């Protein structure tokens, strides 16, 4: 019986030692370093989903300034260009027509809001 107990103790000690060594390696010796992980580095499909969410919020709130602020997280240069690029992606990937309509309405609102600035 003592031999069997010793095996269990050794087994659990080995498991704990492996977990400890793994955590020490991952956190102290070779931790992950994130680079270029801003919202602008998202793939186009994720950007399209984000723009769709902004369009849904715009439909509920009708606040162009807030929509522009939300879109600035993805790309600060040209929100209208971002929206039209993501609309093209959505059309090519068979997004629902209701979703496309929301995105087109957002693009029209942004175009109208930015027209006096041009």
Coordinates of N, CA and C in Angstrom, one line a residue:
X1 N 0.8 -1.2 0.0 CA 0.0 0.0 0.0 C 0.9 1.3 0.0
X2 N 2.0 1.2 0.7 CA 2.8 2.4 0.8 C 3.5 2.7 -0.5
X3 N 3.8 1.6 -1.3 CA 4.4 1.8 -2.6 C 3.4 2.5 -3.6
X4 N 2.1 2.1 -3.5 CA 1.1 2.7 -4.3 C 0.9 4.2 -4.0
X5 N 0.9 4.5 -2.7 CA 0.7 5.9 -2.2 C 1.9 6.7 -2.7
X6 N 3.1 6.1 -2.7 CA 4.3 6.8 -3.2 C 4.2 7.2 -4.7
X7 N 3.6 6.2 -5.4 CA 3.4 6.5 -6.9 C 2.5 7.7 -7.1
X8 N 1.4 7.7 -6.4 CA 0.4 8.8 -6.5 C 1.1 10.1 -6.1
X9 N 1.8 10.1 -5.1 CA 2.5 11.3 -4.6 C 3.5 11.8 -5.7
X10 N 4.2 10.9 -6.2 CA 5.2 11.2 -7.3 C 4.5 11.7 -8.5
X11 N 3.4 11.1 -8.9 CA 2.6 11.5 -10.1 C 2.1 12.9 -10.0
X12 N 1.5 13.2 -8.8 CA 0.9 14.6 -8.6 C 2.0 15.6 -8.5
X13 N 3.2 15.2 -7.9 CA 4.3 16.1 -7.8 C 4.9 16.4 -9.2
X14 N 4.9 15.4 -10.0 CA 5.4 15.6 -11.4 C 4.4 16.6 -12.2
X15 N 3.1 16.4 -12.0 CA 2.2 17.2 -12.7 C 2.3 18.7 -12.2
X16 N 2.4 18.9 -10.9 CA 2.6 20.2 -10.3 C 3.9 20.9 -10.8
X17 N 5.0 20.1 -10.8 CA 6.3 20.6 -11.3 C 6.2 21.0 -12.8
X18 N 5.5 20.2 -13.6 CA 5.3 20.5 -15.0 C 4.5 21.8 -15.2
X19 N 3.5 22.0 -14.4 CA 2.7 23.2 -14.5 C 3.5 24.4 -14.1
X20 N 4.2 24.2 -13.0 CA 5.1 25.3 -12.5 C 6.1 25.7 -13.5
X21 N 6.8 24.8 -14.1 CA 7.8 25.0 -15.0 C 7.2 25.7 -16.3
X22 N 6.1 25.2 -16.7 CA 5.4 25.8 -17.9 C 5.0 27.2 -17.6
X23 N 4.5 27.5 -16.5 CA 4.1 28.9 -16.1 C 5.3 29.8 -16.0
X24 N 6.4 29.3 -15.4 CA 7.6 30.1 -15.3 C 8.2 30.4 -16.7
X25 N 8.2 29.4 -17.6 CA 8.7 29.6 -18.9 C 7.8 30.6 -19.7
X26 N 6.5 30.5 -19.6 CA 5.6 31.4 -20.4 C 5.5 32.8 -19.8
X27 N 5.7 33.0 -18.5 CA 5.5 34.3 -17.9 C 6.8 35.0 -17.7
X28 N 7.9 34.3 -17.4 CA 9.2 34.9 -17.0 C 10.2 34.8 -18.1
X29 N 10.5 33.6 -18.6 CA 11.6 33.3 -19.5 C 11.3 33.8 -20.9
X30 N 10.1 33.4 -21.4 CA 9.8 33.8 -22.8 C 8.3 34.2 -22.9
X31 N 8.0 35.4 -22.3 CA 6.6 35.9 -22.4 C 6.2 36.4 -23.8
X32 N 5.0 36.4 -24.1 CA 4.4 36.8 -25.4 C 4.6 38.3 -25.4
X33 N 5.1 38.8 -26.6 CA 5.2 40.2 -26.8 C 4.3 40.6 -28.0
X34 N 3.3 41.4 -27.8 CA 2.3 41.7 -28.8 C 2.8 42.9 -29.6
X35 N 2.7 42.9 -30.9 CA 3.2 43.9 -31.8 C 2.1 44.2 -32.8
X36 N 1.9 45.4 -33.1 CA 0.9 45.8 -34.2 C -0.4 45.1 -34.0
X37 N -1.0 45.3 -32.8 CA -2.3 44.6 -32.5 C -3.4 45.6 -32.3
X38 N -3.3 46.7 -33.0 CA -4.4 47.7 -32.9 C -5.6 47.2 -33.8
X39 N -6.7 47.9 -33.7 CA -7.9 47.6 -34.4 C -7.6 47.6 -35.9
X40 N -6.7 48.5 -36.3 CA -6.4 48.6 -37.8 C -5.8 47.4 -38.4
X41 N -5.3 46.5 -37.5 CA -4.6 45.3 -38.0 C -5.6 44.1 -38.2
X42 N -6.8 44.4 -38.0 CA -7.8 43.3 -38.2 C -8.0 42.9 -39.6
X43 N -8.3 41.7 -39.9 CA -8.6 41.2 -41.3 C -9.9 41.9 -41.7
X44 N -10.1 42.0 -43.1 CA -11.2 42.7 -43.6 C -12.5 42.1 -43.2
X45 N -12.6 40.8 -43.0 CA -13.9 40.3 -42.5 C -14.3 40.7 -41.2
X46 N -13.3 40.9 -40.3 CA -13.6 41.4 -39.0 C -13.9 42.9 -39.0
X47 N -13.2 43.6 -39.9 CA -13.5 45.1 -40.1 C -14.9 45.2 -40.6
X48 N -15.3 44.4 -41.5 CA -16.7 44.4 -42.1 C -17.7 44.2 -41.0
X49 N -17.5 43.2 -40.1 CA -18.4 43.0 -39.0 C -18.5 44.1 -38.1
X50 N -17.3 44.8 -37.8 CA -17.3 45.9 -37.0 C -18.1 47.1 -37.6
X51 N -17.9 47.3 -38.9 CA -18.6 48.4 -39.5 C -20.1 48.1 -39.5
X52 N -20.5 46.8 -39.7 CA -21.9 46.5 -39.6 C -22.5 46.8 -38.2
X53 N -21.7 46.5 -37.2 CA -22.2 46.8 -35.8 C -22.3 48.3 -35.7
X54 N -21.4 49.1 -36.2 CA -21.5 50.5 -36.1 C -22.8 51.0 -36.9
X55 N -23.0 50.4 -38.0 CA -24.2 50.7 -38.8 C -25.5 50.4 -38.1
X56 N -25.5 49.3 -37.4 CA -26.7 48.9 -36.6 C -26.9 49.9 -35.4
X57 N -25.8 50.3 -34.8 CA -25.9 51.4 -33.7 C -26.3 52.7 -34.3
X58 N -25.8 53.0 -35.5 CA -26.2 54.3 -36.1 C -27.7 54.3 -36.4
X59 N -28.2 53.1 -36.9 CA -29.7 53.0 -37.1 C -30.5 53.3 -35.9
X60 N -30.0 52.8 -34.7 CA -30.7 52.9 -33.5 C -30.6 54.3 -32.9
X61 N -29.4 55.0 -33.1 CA -29.1 56.2 -32.4 C -29.2 57.4 -33.3
X62 N -29.0 57.3 -34.6 CA -29.0 58.4 -35.6 C -28.0 59.4 -35.2
X63 N -26.8 59.0 -34.8 CA -25.7 60.0 -34.3 C -24.5 59.7 -35.2
X64 N -24.3 60.6 -36.2 CA -23.2 60.4 -37.2 C -21.9 60.7 -36.5
X65 N -21.9 61.6 -35.6 CA -20.6 61.9 -34.9 C -20.1 60.7 -34.1
X66 N -21.0 60.0 -33.4 CA -20.7 58.8 -32.7 C -20.2 57.7 -33.6
X67 N -20.9 57.6 -34.7 CA -20.5 56.5 -35.7 C -19.1 56.8 -36.2
X68 N -18.8 58.1 -36.5 CA -17.5 58.5 -37.0 C -16.4 58.2 -35.9
X69 N -16.8 58.5 -34.6 CA -15.9 58.2 -33.5 C -15.6 56.7 -33.4
X70 N -16.7 55.9 -33.6 CA -16.5 54.4 -33.5 C -15.7 53.9 -34.7
X71 N -15.8 54.5 -35.8 CA -15.1 54.0 -37.0 C -13.6 54.5 -36.9
X72 N -13.4 55.5 -36.2 CA -12.0 56.0 -36.1 C -11.1 55.0 -35.3
X73 N -11.7 54.1 -34.6 CA -10.9 53.0 -33.9 C -10.2 52.1 -35.0
X74 N -10.9 51.9 -36.1 CA -10.4 51.0 -37.1 C -9.4 51.8 -38.0
X75 N -9.8 52.9 -38.5 CA -9.0 53.7 -39.5 C -9.2 55.1 -39.3
X76 N -8.2 55.9 -39.0 CA -8.4 57.3 -38.8 C -8.4 58.1 -40.0
X77 N -7.9 57.6 -41.1 CA -7.7 58.3 -42.3 C -9.0 58.7 -43.0
X78 N -9.8 57.8 -43.4 CA -11.0 58.1 -44.2 C -12.1 57.1 -43.8
X79 N -13.1 57.5 -43.0 CA -14.1 56.6 -42.6 C -15.0 56.2 -43.7
X80 N -15.2 57.1 -44.7 CA -16.1 56.8 -45.8 C -15.4 55.7 -46.7
X81 N -14.1 55.8 -46.9 CA -13.3 54.8 -47.6 C -13.4 53.5 -46.9
X82 N -13.3 53.5 -45.6 CA -13.4 52.3 -44.9 C -14.7 51.6 -45.1
X83 N -15.8 52.4 -44.9 CA -17.1 51.8 -45.1 C -17.4 51.3 -46.5
X84 N -16.9 52.0 -47.5 CA -17.2 51.5 -48.9 C -16.4 50.3 -49.1
X85 N -15.2 50.2 -48.6 CA -14.3 49.0 -48.8 C -15.0 47.8 -48.1
X86 N -15.5 48.0 -46.9 CA -16.2 46.9 -46.2 C -17.5 46.5 -46.9
X87 N -18.2 47.5 -47.5 CA -19.4 47.2 -48.2 C -19.1 46.3 -49.4
X88 N -18.0 46.7 -50.1 CA -17.6 45.8 -51.3 C -17.3 44.4 -50.8
X89 N -16.6 44.2 -49.7 CA -16.4 42.9 -49.2 C -17.7 42.2 -48.8
X90 N -18.6 42.9 -48.1 CA -19.8 42.3 -47.7 C -20.7 41.9 -48.9
X91 N -20.7 42.7 -50.0 CA -21.4 42.3 -51.2 C -20.8 41.1 -51.9
X92 N -19.5 41.0 -51.9 CA -18.8 39.9 -52.5 C -18.9 38.6 -51.7
X93 N -19.2 38.7 -50.4 CA -19.3 37.5 -49.6 C -20.8 37.3 -49.1
X94 N -21.7 37.8 -49.8 CA -23.1 37.5 -49.7 C -23.7 37.7 -48.3
X95 N -23.4 38.9 -47.8 CA -24.0 39.4 -46.5 C -25.5 39.6 -46.8
X96 N -26.3 39.5 -45.8 CA -27.7 39.7 -45.9 C -28.1 41.1 -46.5
X97 N -29.1 41.1 -47.2 CA -29.5 42.4 -47.9 C -29.8 43.5 -46.9
X98 N -30.4 43.1 -45.7 CA -30.7 44.0 -44.7 C -29.4 44.6 -44.1
X99 N -28.4 43.8 -43.9 CA -27.2 44.3 -43.4 C -26.5 45.2 -44.4
X100 N -26.5 44.9 -45.7 CA -26.0 45.8 -46.7 C -26.7 47.1 -46.7
X101 N -28.0 47.1 -46.6 CA -28.8 48.3 -46.6 C -28.4 49.2 -45.4
X102 N -28.1 48.6 -44.2 CA -27.7 49.4 -43.1 C -26.3 50.0 -43.3
X103 N -25.5 49.3 -44.0 CA -24.1 49.8 -44.2 C -24.2 50.9 -45.3
X104 N -25.0 50.8 -46.3 CA -25.2 51.8 -47.3 C -25.8 53.1 -46.7
X105 N -26.7 52.9 -45.7 CA -27.3 54.1 -45.1 C -26.2 54.8 -44.2
X106 N -25.4 54.0 -43.6 CA -24.3 54.6 -42.8 C -23.3 55.4 -43.8
X107 N -23.0 54.8 -44.9 CA -22.1 55.4 -45.9 C -22.8 56.7 -46.4
X108 N -24.1 56.7 -46.6 CA -24.7 58.0 -47.1 C -24.7 59.0 -46.0
X109 N -24.9 58.6 -44.8 CA -24.9 59.6 -43.7 C -23.5 60.2 -43.5
X110 N -22.5 59.3 -43.6 CA -21.1 59.8 -43.4 C -20.8 60.8 -44.6
X111 N -21.2 60.4 -45.8 CA -20.9 61.3 -47.0 C -21.6 62.6 -46.8
X112 N -22.9 62.6 -46.3 CA -23.6 63.9 -46.1 C -22.9 64.7 -45.0
X113 N -22.4 64.0 -44.0 CA -21.8 64.8 -42.8 C -20.5 65.3 -43.2
X114 N -19.7 64.6 -44.1 CA -18.4 65.1 -44.5 C -18.4 66.0 -45.7
X115 N -19.5 66.1 -46.4 CA -19.6 66.9 -47.6 C -19.2 68.4 -47.4
X116 N -19.7 69.0 -46.3 CA -19.3 70.4 -46.1 C -17.8 70.6 -45.9
X117 N -17.1 69.5 -45.4 CA -15.7 69.6 -45.1 C -14.9 69.5 -46.4
X118 N -15.4 68.8 -47.4 CA -14.6 68.7 -48.7 C -14.4 69.9 -49.4

